[in-house]
Short mmCIF file of C-alpha atoms and ligand atoms in Angstrom, two decimals:
data_model
loop_
_atom_site.label_atom_id
_atom_site.label_comp_id
_atom_site.label_asym_id
_atom_site.label_seq_id
_atom_site.Cartn_x
_atom_site.Cartn_y
_atom_site.Cartn_z
CA MET D 24 78.66 126.63 145.45
CA ALA D 25 76.66 128.65 142.89
CA LYS D 26 73.50 126.94 141.63
CA ALA D 27 73.44 125.65 138.05
CA LYS D 28 71.14 127.70 135.85
CA ILE D 29 68.53 125.69 133.97
CA ALA D 30 66.28 126.62 131.06
CA VAL D 31 63.27 124.29 130.81
CA LEU D 32 61.51 123.76 127.47
CA ILE D 33 57.88 122.67 127.44
CA SER D 34 55.06 122.24 124.95
CA GLY D 35 52.02 121.88 127.19
CA ARG D 36 50.95 121.06 130.72
CA GLY D 37 54.44 121.35 132.18
CA SER D 38 54.05 119.07 135.19
CA ASN D 39 57.68 117.92 134.91
CA MET D 40 58.73 121.57 134.73
CA ALA D 41 56.68 122.17 137.90
CA ALA D 42 58.42 119.24 139.60
CA LEU D 43 61.80 120.79 138.76
CA LEU D 44 60.61 124.22 139.86
CA TYR D 45 59.47 123.02 143.27
CA ALA D 46 62.54 120.82 143.76
CA ALA D 47 64.64 123.92 143.07
CA LYS D 48 62.99 125.72 145.99
CA ALA D 49 64.92 123.59 148.48
CA ASP D 50 67.97 125.46 149.80
CA ASP D 51 70.25 122.52 149.10
CA CYS D 52 69.03 121.96 145.52
CA PRO D 53 72.04 122.54 143.24
CA PHE D 54 70.01 124.06 140.39
CA GLU D 55 67.62 126.94 139.76
CA LEU D 56 65.26 127.66 136.88
CA VAL D 57 66.18 130.82 134.97
CA LEU D 58 63.80 130.40 132.04
CA VAL D 59 60.77 128.39 131.00
CA ALA D 60 60.23 128.54 127.24
CA ALA D 61 57.42 127.00 125.18
CA ASP D 62 56.79 126.48 121.50
CA SER D 63 53.34 128.00 121.90
CA PRO D 64 52.18 131.11 123.77
CA ASP D 65 49.26 129.13 125.24
CA ALA D 66 51.26 126.29 126.84
CA PRO D 67 49.52 125.97 130.26
CA GLY D 68 52.84 125.44 132.07
CA LEU D 69 53.86 129.02 131.28
CA THR D 70 51.14 130.46 133.54
CA LEU D 71 52.38 128.47 136.51
CA ALA D 72 56.06 129.27 135.92
CA ALA D 73 55.27 133.00 135.57
CA ALA D 74 53.18 132.94 138.77
CA GLU D 75 56.15 131.37 140.56
CA GLY D 76 58.40 134.19 139.39
CA VAL D 77 60.38 132.34 136.71
CA PRO D 78 60.97 134.32 133.48
CA VAL D 79 58.89 132.77 130.68
CA ILE D 80 58.58 133.04 126.94
CA GLY D 81 55.96 131.48 124.69
CA PHE D 82 57.02 131.56 121.06
CA PRO D 83 54.38 131.62 118.33
CA LYS D 84 53.87 128.03 117.09
CA PRO D 85 56.59 127.50 114.46
CA THR D 86 55.57 126.25 111.02
CA ALA D 87 57.75 123.88 109.01
CA LYS D 88 59.00 126.92 107.06
CA ASP D 89 60.19 128.99 110.03
CA LYS D 90 61.50 126.05 112.08
CA SER D 91 65.14 127.07 111.81
CA GLN D 92 64.44 130.71 112.79
CA PHE D 93 62.42 129.41 115.73
CA PHE D 94 65.33 127.33 117.02
CA GLU D 95 67.78 130.20 116.47
CA ALA D 96 65.57 132.58 118.45
CA LEU D 97 65.04 129.97 121.15
CA ASP D 98 68.77 129.34 121.44
CA LEU D 99 69.42 133.07 121.75
CA ARG D 100 66.83 133.50 124.51
CA ILE D 101 68.25 130.55 126.44
CA ARG D 102 71.74 131.98 126.25
CA GLU D 103 70.51 135.45 127.27
CA SER D 104 68.91 133.88 130.35
CA GLY D 105 72.36 132.77 131.53
CA ALA D 106 71.33 129.09 131.49
CA THR D 107 74.17 126.60 131.30
CA TYR D 108 71.90 123.55 131.00
CA VAL D 109 68.66 122.86 129.14
CA ALA D 110 66.01 120.46 130.46
CA LEU D 111 63.40 119.25 127.98
CA ALA D 112 60.17 118.53 129.83
CA GLY D 113 57.51 117.38 127.39
CA PHE D 114 58.95 119.53 124.59
CA MET D 115 57.39 117.80 121.60
CA ARG D 116 59.63 118.98 118.77
CA ILE D 117 62.27 117.22 116.71
CA LEU D 118 65.42 119.19 117.43
CA PRO D 119 67.72 120.26 114.59
CA ALA D 120 71.31 119.00 114.90
CA SER D 121 72.63 122.59 115.04
CA PHE D 122 70.55 123.32 118.16
CA VAL D 123 71.58 120.06 119.84
CA SER D 124 75.29 120.54 119.14
CA GLY D 125 75.22 123.98 120.80
CA TRP D 126 74.18 122.23 124.04
CA ASP D 127 76.29 119.11 123.63
CA GLY D 128 76.35 117.21 126.92
CA ARG D 129 74.29 119.96 128.61
CA MET D 130 70.77 119.12 127.51
CA LEU D 131 68.64 116.44 129.22
CA ASN D 132 65.26 114.98 128.32
CA ILE D 133 62.69 112.91 130.17
CA HIS D 134 60.94 110.21 128.17
CA PRO D 135 58.05 107.99 129.32
CA SER D 136 59.55 104.57 128.56
CA LEU D 137 62.42 102.38 129.64
CA LEU D 138 64.75 103.40 126.83
CA PRO D 139 65.97 102.04 124.47
CA LYS D 140 62.43 100.59 124.32
CA TYR D 141 59.66 102.67 122.75
CA LYS D 142 61.29 105.83 121.44
CA GLY D 143 58.89 108.40 120.00
CA LEU D 144 55.14 108.50 120.73
CA ASP D 145 52.45 106.18 122.22
CA THR D 146 54.99 104.69 124.60
CA HIS D 147 52.43 103.58 127.20
CA GLN D 148 50.13 101.74 124.78
CA ARG D 149 53.11 100.07 123.10
CA ALA D 150 54.36 98.75 126.46
CA ILE D 151 50.87 97.40 127.31
CA ASP D 152 50.44 95.84 123.83
CA ALA D 153 53.82 94.15 124.11
CA GLY D 154 52.71 92.48 127.36
CA ASP D 155 55.60 94.03 129.30
CA SER D 156 55.51 93.58 133.07
CA HIS D 157 56.93 97.08 133.55
CA ALA D 158 56.91 100.35 131.70
CA GLY D 159 58.67 103.40 133.17
CA CYS D 160 60.59 106.55 132.46
CA SER D 161 64.13 107.53 131.54
CA VAL D 162 66.24 110.66 131.77
CA HIS D 163 68.88 110.86 129.08
CA ILE D 164 71.39 113.23 127.54
CA VAL D 165 70.03 114.64 124.31
CA THR D 166 71.85 113.81 121.10
CA ALA D 167 70.83 114.49 117.49
CA GLU D 168 69.01 111.09 117.25
CA LEU D 169 65.48 111.13 118.73
CA ASP D 170 65.32 109.74 122.32
CA ASP D 171 68.69 108.14 121.80
CA GLY D 172 71.40 109.74 123.99
CA PRO D 173 73.09 108.07 126.98
CA VAL D 174 70.58 107.13 129.67
CA LEU D 175 71.41 108.64 133.05
CA ALA D 176 68.63 107.10 135.16
CA GLN D 177 65.41 105.12 134.88
CA THR D 178 62.45 104.17 137.06
CA PRO D 179 60.51 101.01 136.17
CA VAL D 180 56.75 101.24 136.85
CA ALA D 181 54.65 98.05 137.10
CA ILE D 182 51.88 97.62 134.54
CA LEU D 183 48.70 96.61 136.37
CA PRO D 184 46.00 94.24 135.04
CA GLY D 185 43.44 96.37 133.21
CA ASP D 186 45.79 99.34 132.82
CA SER D 187 44.89 101.72 129.99
CA ALA D 188 47.46 103.98 128.38
CA ASP D 189 46.05 106.84 130.47
CA SER D 190 46.08 105.07 133.83
CA LEU D 191 49.62 103.86 133.20
CA ALA D 192 50.74 107.32 132.03
CA ALA D 193 49.36 108.88 135.22
CA ARG D 194 51.41 106.51 137.39
CA ILE D 195 54.53 106.93 135.28
CA LEU D 196 54.16 110.69 135.61
CA ILE D 197 54.53 110.37 139.40
CA ALA D 198 57.77 108.48 138.81
CA GLU D 199 58.89 111.08 136.25
CA HIS D 200 58.50 113.90 138.76
CA GLN D 201 60.73 112.08 141.25
CA LEU D 202 63.31 110.97 138.74
CA TYR D 203 63.88 114.20 136.83
CA SER D 204 64.83 116.51 139.69
CA ARG D 205 67.03 113.86 141.33
CA THR D 206 68.86 113.07 138.08
CA LEU D 207 69.29 116.71 137.11
CA ALA D 208 70.72 117.50 140.55
CA ALA D 209 73.25 114.65 140.25
CA PHE D 210 74.10 115.68 136.70
CA VAL D 211 74.86 119.34 137.43
CA THR D 212 77.01 118.43 140.42
CA ARG D 213 78.91 115.56 138.82
CA GLU D 214 81.65 117.94 137.63
CA GLN D 215 82.35 118.70 141.30
CA GLN D 216 83.01 115.01 142.07
CA PRO D 217 86.74 114.16 142.29
CA GLU D 218 86.15 110.95 140.35
CA TRP D 219 84.64 112.90 137.44
CA MET D 220 87.57 115.35 137.51
CA LEU D 221 90.11 112.52 137.54
CA ASN D 222 88.40 110.92 134.54
CA ARG D 223 88.48 114.24 132.69
CA VAL D 224 92.19 114.72 133.45
CA ARG D 225 92.83 111.11 132.45
CA GLU D 226 91.01 111.56 129.15
CA ILE D 227 93.11 114.62 128.23
CA ALA D 228 96.42 113.28 129.55
CA LEU D 229 96.22 109.82 128.00
CA ALA D 230 95.36 111.32 124.59
CA LEU D 231 98.91 112.73 124.53
CA PRO D 232 101.58 110.72 122.69
CA GLN D 233 103.16 107.91 124.71
CA ALA D 234 101.43 109.03 127.90
CA ASP D 235 100.76 106.51 130.64
CA GLU D 236 99.25 106.47 134.11
CA VAL D 237 100.71 105.01 137.27
CA ILE D 238 100.07 105.42 140.97
CA SER D 239 102.91 107.23 142.65
CA HIS D 240 102.99 108.26 146.33
CA GLY D 241 99.35 107.19 146.43
CA MET D 242 98.32 109.62 143.67
CA PRO D 243 97.32 108.99 140.04
CA CYS D 244 100.24 110.28 138.06
CA PHE D 245 100.69 110.80 134.30
CA GLY D 246 104.00 110.56 132.51
CA ILE D 247 105.70 109.65 129.26
CA GLU D 248 106.12 105.86 129.04
CA LYS D 249 109.41 104.96 130.75
CA GLY D 250 110.05 108.69 130.99
CA LYS D 251 109.31 111.73 133.11
CA LYS D 252 106.06 112.68 134.81
CA PHE D 253 104.00 115.63 133.62
CA ALA D 254 100.94 115.62 135.89
CA TRP D 255 99.72 114.45 139.29
CA PHE D 256 96.17 114.29 140.49
CA THR D 257 95.89 114.93 144.20
CA ARG D 258 92.72 114.20 146.15
CA ASP D 259 92.66 114.66 149.89
CA HIS D 260 96.33 113.70 150.09
CA HIS D 261 97.31 113.17 153.76
CA GLY D 262 93.78 114.35 154.60
CA ASP D 263 94.35 117.91 153.32
CA GLY D 264 90.89 117.99 151.69
CA VAL D 265 92.33 119.45 148.48
CA VAL D 266 91.50 118.25 144.96
CA ALA D 267 94.05 119.61 142.51
CA LEU D 268 96.10 118.97 139.43
CA LEU D 269 99.84 119.48 139.58
CA VAL D 270 101.56 120.38 136.31
CA LYS D 271 104.96 121.65 135.21
CA THR D 272 105.28 125.37 134.60
CA THR D 273 106.66 126.62 131.30
CA ALA D 274 108.83 129.58 132.38
CA PRO D 275 111.06 130.30 135.40
CA ASP D 276 108.79 132.80 137.18
CA GLU D 277 105.51 131.37 136.07
CA GLN D 278 104.64 129.69 139.36
CA ALA D 279 104.89 132.99 141.27
CA THR D 280 103.03 134.93 138.55
CA LEU D 281 100.12 132.49 138.50
CA ILE D 282 99.80 132.39 142.28
CA GLU D 283 99.91 136.18 142.49
CA ALA D 284 97.27 136.57 139.78
CA ASP D 285 94.86 133.98 141.26
CA PRO D 286 95.89 132.81 144.75
CA ASP D 287 92.57 131.05 145.23
CA ARG D 288 93.17 128.70 142.31
CA TYR D 289 96.97 128.29 142.06
CA TYR D 290 99.42 127.21 144.74
CA ARG D 291 102.92 125.98 145.24
CA PRO D 292 102.77 122.23 145.80
CA ALA D 293 104.89 121.03 148.73
CA TYR D 294 108.04 119.08 147.76
CA PHE D 295 107.69 119.93 144.05
CA GLY D 296 109.99 122.93 143.74
CA THR D 297 109.32 126.07 141.71
CA ASP D 298 108.85 124.49 138.29
CA TRP D 299 105.48 122.92 139.21
CA VAL D 300 102.20 124.57 140.04
CA GLY D 301 99.05 123.24 141.70
CA ILE D 302 95.69 124.08 140.12
CA ARG D 303 92.80 123.72 142.58
CA LEU D 304 89.91 121.81 141.01
CA ASP D 305 87.64 122.08 144.04
CA ARG D 306 86.89 125.80 143.70
CA GLY D 307 84.09 125.36 141.13
CA ALA D 308 83.76 126.76 137.58
CA ASN D 309 86.77 124.85 136.26
CA ASP D 310 87.86 125.95 132.81
CA TRP D 311 88.63 122.60 131.20
CA ASN D 312 89.98 124.17 128.00
CA HIS D 313 92.58 125.96 130.09
CA ILE D 314 93.32 122.85 132.13
CA GLY D 315 93.76 120.90 128.88
CA ASP D 316 96.22 123.55 127.61
CA ARG D 317 98.15 123.33 130.87
CA LEU D 318 98.35 119.54 130.65
CA ARG D 319 99.59 119.69 127.06
CA ALA D 320 102.13 122.40 127.94
CA SER D 321 103.35 120.30 130.85
CA TRP D 322 103.71 117.25 128.61
CA ARG D 323 105.84 119.41 126.26
CA GLN D 324 108.18 120.25 129.16
CA VAL D 325 109.12 116.61 129.65
CA ALA D 326 108.62 115.04 126.21
CA PRO D 327 111.78 113.89 124.41
CA LYS D 328 112.73 116.03 121.38
CA LYS D 329 111.74 113.35 118.89
CA LEU D 330 108.22 113.13 120.30
CA LEU D 331 107.90 116.93 120.34
CA GLY D 332 108.80 117.01 116.65
CA LEU D 333 106.12 114.44 115.86
CA MET D 334 103.58 116.43 117.91
CA ASP D 335 104.46 119.63 116.05
CA ILE D 336 103.91 117.92 112.71
CA ALA D 337 100.57 116.50 113.93
CA GLU D 338 99.44 119.93 115.20
CA ASP D 339 100.33 121.54 111.85
CA PHE D 340 97.77 119.33 110.11
C1 GAR L 13 55.74 113.55 130.02
O1 GAR L 13 55.15 112.31 130.25
C2 GAR L 13 57.06 113.37 129.31
O2 GAR L 13 57.76 112.23 129.71
C3 GAR L 13 56.61 113.25 127.87
O3 GAR L 13 55.59 114.21 127.74
C4 GAR L 13 54.93 114.35 128.99
C5 GAR L 13 54.91 115.81 129.33
O4 GAR L 13 54.13 116.05 130.46
N1 GAR L 13 57.70 113.49 126.98
C6 GAR L 13 57.86 112.85 125.83
O5 GAR L 13 57.09 112.02 125.40
C7 GAR L 13 59.12 113.25 125.05
N2 GAR L 13 59.46 112.27 124.09
P1 GAR L 13 54.32 117.37 131.28
O6 GAR L 13 54.13 118.51 130.28
O7 GAR L 13 53.22 117.35 132.29
O8 GAR L 13 55.68 117.37 131.89
#
């Protein structure tokens, strides 16, 4: 499977970036760093990344006035690098909503607290002052709100008697270095997990009018309530090792045409006849827009006329 391409954004030392960089050197690591970018040309982490052969860019420090141009230029450079995910690693800038939305669900951040506690700065001192038994670190998906997106993983770190903010920060940093690479690896491979794929299919299918889900022949199956089926999710059925979505075709020769055009992805599902096609989901790089279109088209093949009319009206709006 191809490795996920990561752009890492830093503002300074870059020790979390280094942890990701060295984790990525393992053959079985599912990600690689394709860019390290900083909001200052002097960020020390850039020197290390460059020495390790990762393309780097240090932008001139943006002022309040040129903040939006800075984020536009940054976004462009990330996209040019081929990155499909962004990892913030001590990138100390408030991100504009336009930048965040361009990486919706594909940008992670590491934060030195057990979120939702202590968003923002001075996290270590605040945990000590509060008398907490543990501080820690969190990796979360970035949303427009500061340090607020869904938390993917956390490591609690015990606060010791006499700890200063610095001594605690140093110990939390060790935990950060472990947590970030592990969480990023799980995150970039989650789309290859059958359970994730089934949830994605479920989300799209059950958003269709009067759709329901049942188990049929041991497979999750989507249909119109008390009506016909329009999709089956097959996962290692009879031990065949295949993860695929079966949908109805929309024209008489479509099954053959699809299989001829892309025999690696499409196949004729056994026992389903010629008006169904199997779409392999275990080949990587799934195009979920296309899969969504296929599911909707399949639903249309079996939906009663009245429901189709309602759908047409809804789509016109
Ligand atoms: C890390 O402790 C990271 O969690 C924190 O900055 C430090 C960067 O160190 N990030 C934040 O506070 C973001 N809100 P590093 O440059 O050595 O990775």
